[in-house]
Amino acid sequence: MSRILVDFDRCEGHGLCEQTAPEVFRLDDEGELHLTREEVAPEDERAVAAAVRVCPVAALKVRP
Ligand code: SF4
């Protein structure tokens, strides 16, 4: 299963990933990003790939 990698130094808490894949990405009240899971389940692959594309600071990657 592939894994989600977050570059927390780049992440600015825009939340577009959460909007795109809310099952996987969560922002807390302070705007800190959390992953509900680090491995990409088959049913989440498309949403996670879309989240990687929409992140405006390229903080997300998926490692096969
Ligand atoms: S879209 Fe990018 S910058 Fe915004 S919260 Fe997600 S990872 Fe961080």
mmCIF file of N, CA and C and ligand atoms in Angstrom:
data_model
loop_
_atom_site.group_PDB
_atom_site.id
_atom_site.type_symbol
_atom_site.label_atom_id
_atom_site.label_comp_id
_atom_site.label_asym_id
_atom_site.label_seq_id
_atom_site.Cartn_x
_atom_site.Cartn_y
_atom_site.Cartn_z
ATOM 1 N N MET A 1 0.855 -1.203 0.000
ATOM 2 C CA MET A 1 0.000 0.000 0.000
ATOM 3 C C MET A 1 0.887 1.249 0.000
ATOM 4 N N SER A 2 0.500 2.268 -0.755
ATOM 5 C CA SER A 2 1.320 3.482 -0.787
ATOM 6 C C SER A 2 1.081 4.314 0.480
ATOM 7 N N ARG A 3 2.029 5.209 0.736
ATOM 8 C CA ARG A 3 1.974 6.013 1.962
ATOM 9 C C ARG A 3 1.912 7.499 1.616
ATOM 10 N N ILE A 4 1.258 8.257 2.482
ATOM 11 C CA ILE A 4 1.173 9.702 2.316
ATOM 12 C C ILE A 4 2.323 10.347 3.079
ATOM 13 N N LEU A 5 3.053 11.204 2.410
ATOM 14 C CA LEU A 5 4.128 11.944 3.055
ATOM 15 C C LEU A 5 3.744 13.416 3.086
ATOM 16 N N VAL A 6 3.850 14.027 4.260
ATOM 17 C CA VAL A 6 3.539 15.447 4.416
ATOM 18 C C VAL A 6 4.812 16.199 4.783
ATOM 19 N N ASP A 7 5.113 17.214 4.031
ATOM 20 C CA ASP A 7 6.222 18.107 4.389
ATOM 21 C C ASP A 7 5.634 19.212 5.272
ATOM 22 N N PHE A 8 5.725 18.993 6.598
ATOM 23 C CA PHE A 8 5.074 19.931 7.520
ATOM 24 C C PHE A 8 5.764 21.293 7.537
ATOM 25 N N ASP A 9 6.999 21.353 7.060
ATOM 26 C CA ASP A 9 7.660 22.660 6.952
ATOM 27 C C ASP A 9 7.020 23.508 5.860
ATOM 28 N N ARG A 10 6.490 22.849 4.845
ATOM 29 C CA ARG A 10 5.856 23.586 3.745
ATOM 30 C C ARG A 10 4.381 23.876 4.011
ATOM 31 N N CYS A 11 3.711 22.952 4.699
ATOM 32 C CA CYS A 11 2.259 23.064 4.886
ATOM 33 C C CYS A 11 1.910 24.388 5.560
ATOM 34 N N GLU A 12 0.951 25.087 4.977
ATOM 35 C CA GLU A 12 0.514 26.374 5.525
ATOM 36 C C GLU A 12 -0.936 26.316 6.015
ATOM 37 N N GLY A 13 -1.485 25.119 6.095
ATOM 38 C CA GLY A 13 -2.815 24.960 6.659
ATOM 39 C C GLY A 13 -3.936 25.525 5.810
ATOM 40 N N HIS A 14 -3.747 25.505 4.488
ATOM 41 C CA HIS A 14 -4.796 26.029 3.608
ATOM 42 C C HIS A 14 -6.059 25.178 3.649
ATOM 43 N N GLY A 15 -5.885 23.890 3.910
ATOM 44 C CA GLY A 15 -7.047 23.027 4.081
ATOM 45 C C GLY A 15 -7.657 22.495 2.802
ATOM 46 N N LEU A 16 -7.026 22.747 1.679
ATOM 47 C CA LEU A 16 -7.591 22.220 0.435
ATOM 48 C C LEU A 16 -7.545 20.696 0.406
ATOM 49 N N CYS A 17 -6.527 20.134 1.039
ATOM 50 C CA CYS A 17 -6.451 18.672 1.098
ATOM 51 C C CYS A 17 -7.634 18.123 1.897
ATOM 52 N N GLU A 18 -7.971 18.788 2.977
ATOM 53 C CA GLU A 18 -9.105 18.335 3.796
ATOM 54 C C GLU A 18 -10.412 18.420 3.016
ATOM 55 N N GLN A 19 -10.560 19.494 2.252
ATOM 56 C CA GLN A 19 -11.771 19.615 1.441
ATOM 57 C C GLN A 19 -11.843 18.526 0.381
ATOM 58 N N THR A 20 -10.676 18.147 -0.136
ATOM 59 C CA THR A 20 -10.629 17.192 -1.247
ATOM 60 C C THR A 20 -10.739 15.751 -0.763
ATOM 61 N N ALA A 21 -10.109 15.448 0.368
ATOM 62 C CA ALA A 21 -10.123 14.079 0.890
ATOM 63 C C ALA A 21 -10.328 14.127 2.407
ATOM 64 N N PRO A 22 -11.542 14.475 2.853
ATOM 65 C CA PRO A 22 -11.780 14.680 4.287
ATOM 66 C C PRO A 22 -11.653 13.413 5.117
ATOM 67 N N GLU A 23 -11.698 12.241 4.477
ATOM 68 C CA GLU A 23 -11.547 10.998 5.231
ATOM 69 C C GLU A 23 -10.106 10.815 5.692
ATOM 70 N N VAL A 24 -9.183 11.493 5.012
ATOM 71 C CA VAL A 24 -7.755 11.244 5.264
ATOM 72 C C VAL A 24 -7.076 12.438 5.932
ATOM 73 N N PHE A 25 -7.453 13.668 5.529
ATOM 74 C CA PHE A 25 -6.773 14.864 6.017
ATOM 75 C C PHE A 25 -7.699 15.631 6.952
ATOM 76 N N ARG A 26 -7.172 16.036 8.092
ATOM 77 C CA ARG A 26 -7.949 16.812 9.060
ATOM 78 C C ARG A 26 -7.119 17.975 9.566
ATOM 79 N N LEU A 27 -7.693 19.134 9.589
ATOM 80 C CA LEU A 27 -7.039 20.281 10.226
ATOM 81 C C LEU A 27 -7.638 20.452 11.610
ATOM 82 N N ASP A 28 -6.781 20.689 12.603
ATOM 83 C CA ASP A 28 -7.326 20.926 13.933
ATOM 84 C C ASP A 28 -7.640 22.423 14.107
ATOM 85 N N ASP A 29 -8.064 22.782 15.297
ATOM 86 C CA ASP A 29 -8.498 24.159 15.536
ATOM 87 C C ASP A 29 -7.368 25.169 15.358
ATOM 88 N N GLU A 30 -6.135 24.689 15.471
ATOM 89 C CA GLU A 30 -4.985 25.588 15.274
ATOM 90 C C GLU A 30 -4.494 25.597 13.833
ATOM 91 N N GLY A 31 -5.191 24.896 12.965
ATOM 92 C CA GLY A 31 -4.763 24.853 11.568
ATOM 93 C C GLY A 31 -3.650 23.875 11.304
ATOM 94 N N GLU A 32 -3.415 22.951 12.265
ATOM 95 C CA GLU A 32 -2.390 21.917 12.083
ATOM 96 C C GLU A 32 -3.009 20.730 11.367
ATOM 97 N N LEU A 33 -2.263 20.239 10.409
ATOM 98 C CA LEU A 33 -2.763 19.122 9.623
ATOM 99 C C LEU A 33 -2.476 17.791 10.300
ATOM 100 N N HIS A 34 -3.457 16.902 10.293
ATOM 101 C CA HIS A 34 -3.283 15.543 10.798
ATOM 102 C C HIS A 34 -3.801 14.565 9.756
ATOM 103 N N LEU A 35 -3.159 13.418 9.704
ATOM 104 C CA LEU A 35 -3.624 12.342 8.826
ATOM 105 C C LEU A 35 -4.437 11.365 9.651
ATOM 106 N N THR A 36 -5.596 10.977 9.163
ATOM 107 C CA THR A 36 -6.360 9.953 9.869
ATOM 108 C C THR A 36 -5.718 8.585 9.645
ATOM 109 N N ARG A 37 -4.978 8.451 8.550
ATOM 110 C CA ARG A 37 -4.188 7.248 8.286
ATOM 111 C C ARG A 37 -3.075 7.615 7.326
ATOM 112 N N GLU A 38 -1.953 6.923 7.439
ATOM 113 C CA GLU A 38 -0.809 7.244 6.595
ATOM 114 C C GLU A 38 -0.752 6.381 5.353
ATOM 115 N N GLU A 39 -1.392 5.226 5.413
ATOM 116 C CA GLU A 39 -1.410 4.369 4.240
ATOM 117 C C GLU A 39 -2.658 4.679 3.433
ATOM 118 N N VAL A 40 -2.506 4.645 2.125
ATOM 119 C CA VAL A 40 -3.617 4.985 1.241
ATOM 120 C C VAL A 40 -4.407 3.722 0.928
ATOM 121 N N ALA A 41 -5.607 3.664 1.436
ATOM 122 C CA ALA A 41 -6.477 2.541 1.125
ATOM 123 C C ALA A 41 -6.906 2.641 -0.341
ATOM 124 N N PRO A 42 -7.151 1.504 -0.970
ATOM 125 C CA PRO A 42 -7.523 1.540 -2.393
ATOM 126 C C PRO A 42 -8.686 2.482 -2.678
ATOM 127 N N GLU A 43 -9.655 2.532 -1.777
ATOM 128 C CA GLU A 43 -10.823 3.379 -2.031
ATOM 129 C C GLU A 43 -10.507 4.872 -1.885
ATOM 130 N N ASP A 44 -9.363 5.196 -1.292
ATOM 131 C CA ASP A 44 -8.987 6.607 -1.105
ATOM 132 C C ASP A 44 -7.984 7.098 -2.149
ATOM 133 N N GLU A 45 -7.515 6.206 -3.010
ATOM 134 C CA GLU A 45 -6.416 6.579 -3.917
ATOM 135 C C GLU A 45 -6.728 7.805 -4.767
ATOM 136 N N ARG A 46 -7.896 7.846 -5.332
ATOM 137 C CA ARG A 46 -8.222 8.974 -6.222
ATOM 138 C C ARG A 46 -8.312 10.275 -5.451
ATOM 139 N N ALA A 47 -8.964 10.237 -4.302
ATOM 140 C CA ALA A 47 -9.116 11.465 -3.514
ATOM 141 C C ALA A 47 -7.765 11.957 -3.010
ATOM 142 N N VAL A 48 -6.909 11.037 -2.596
ATOM 143 C CA VAL A 48 -5.591 11.444 -2.103
ATOM 144 C C VAL A 48 -4.754 12.015 -3.246
ATOM 145 N N ALA A 49 -4.812 11.399 -4.406
ATOM 146 C CA ALA A 49 -4.067 11.924 -5.561
ATOM 147 C C ALA A 49 -4.559 13.326 -5.905
ATOM 148 N N ALA A 50 -5.857 13.548 -5.804
ATOM 149 C CA ALA A 50 -6.405 14.880 -6.069
ATOM 150 C C ALA A 50 -5.927 15.878 -5.026
ATOM 151 N N ALA A 51 -5.848 15.445 -3.772
ATOM 152 C CA ALA A 51 -5.363 16.330 -2.700
ATOM 153 C C ALA A 51 -3.910 16.717 -2.949
ATOM 154 N N VAL A 52 -3.108 15.772 -3.390
ATOM 155 C CA VAL A 52 -1.705 16.072 -3.717
ATOM 156 C C VAL A 52 -1.655 17.162 -4.782
ATOM 157 N N ARG A 53 -2.523 17.072 -5.769
ATOM 158 C CA ARG A 53 -2.512 18.057 -6.871
ATOM 159 C C ARG A 53 -2.987 19.438 -6.426
ATOM 160 N N VAL A 54 -3.938 19.489 -5.520
ATOM 161 C CA VAL A 54 -4.505 20.803 -5.172
ATOM 162 C C VAL A 54 -3.702 21.551 -4.107
ATOM 163 N N CYS A 55 -2.821 20.859 -3.408
ATOM 164 C CA CYS A 55 -2.061 21.569 -2.363
ATOM 165 C C CYS A 55 -1.251 22.702 -2.999
ATOM 166 N N PRO A 56 -1.494 23.937 -2.583
ATOM 167 C CA PRO A 56 -0.865 25.079 -3.252
ATOM 168 C C PRO A 56 0.629 25.221 -2.967
ATOM 169 N N VAL A 57 1.122 24.506 -1.957
ATOM 170 C CA VAL A 57 2.554 24.626 -1.644
ATOM 171 C C VAL A 57 3.295 23.304 -1.849
ATOM 172 N N ALA A 58 2.633 22.366 -2.510
ATOM 173 C CA ALA A 58 3.252 21.074 -2.849
ATOM 174 C C ALA A 58 3.831 20.379 -1.614
ATOM 175 N N ALA A 59 3.030 20.343 -0.552
ATOM 176 C CA ALA A 59 3.496 19.725 0.695
ATOM 177 C C ALA A 59 3.177 18.239 0.782
ATOM 178 N N LEU A 60 2.429 17.731 -0.163
ATOM 179 C CA LEU A 60 1.982 16.336 -0.094
ATOM 180 C C LEU A 60 2.622 15.499 -1.186
ATOM 181 N N LYS A 61 2.947 14.272 -0.807
ATOM 182 C CA LYS A 61 3.433 13.296 -1.792
ATOM 183 C C LYS A 61 2.840 11.945 -1.438
ATOM 184 N N VAL A 62 2.757 11.101 -2.428
ATOM 185 C CA VAL A 62 2.397 9.699 -2.179
ATOM 186 C C VAL A 62 3.572 8.842 -2.608
ATOM 187 N N ARG A 63 4.064 8.049 -1.673
ATOM 188 C CA ARG A 63 5.186 7.161 -1.976
ATOM 189 C C ARG A 63 4.628 5.762 -2.248
ATOM 190 N N PRO A 64 4.903 5.229 -3.418
ATOM 191 C CA PRO A 64 4.361 3.924 -3.777
ATOM 192 C C PRO A 64 4.860 2.802 -2.845
HETATM 193 S S1 SF4 B 1 -3.508 21.679 1.128
HETATM 194 FE FE1 SF4 B 1 -1.278 21.606 1.480
HETATM 195 S S2 SF4 B 1 -0.837 23.452 2.644
HETATM 196 FE FE2 SF4 B 1 -3.028 23.093 2.774
HETATM 197 S S3 SF4 B 1 -3.329 21.923 4.671
HETATM 198 FE FE3 SF4 B 1 -3.148 20.481 2.982
HETATM 199 S S4 SF4 B 1 -0.960 19.946 2.937
HETATM 200 FE FE4 SF4 B 1 -1.155 21.821 4.109
#
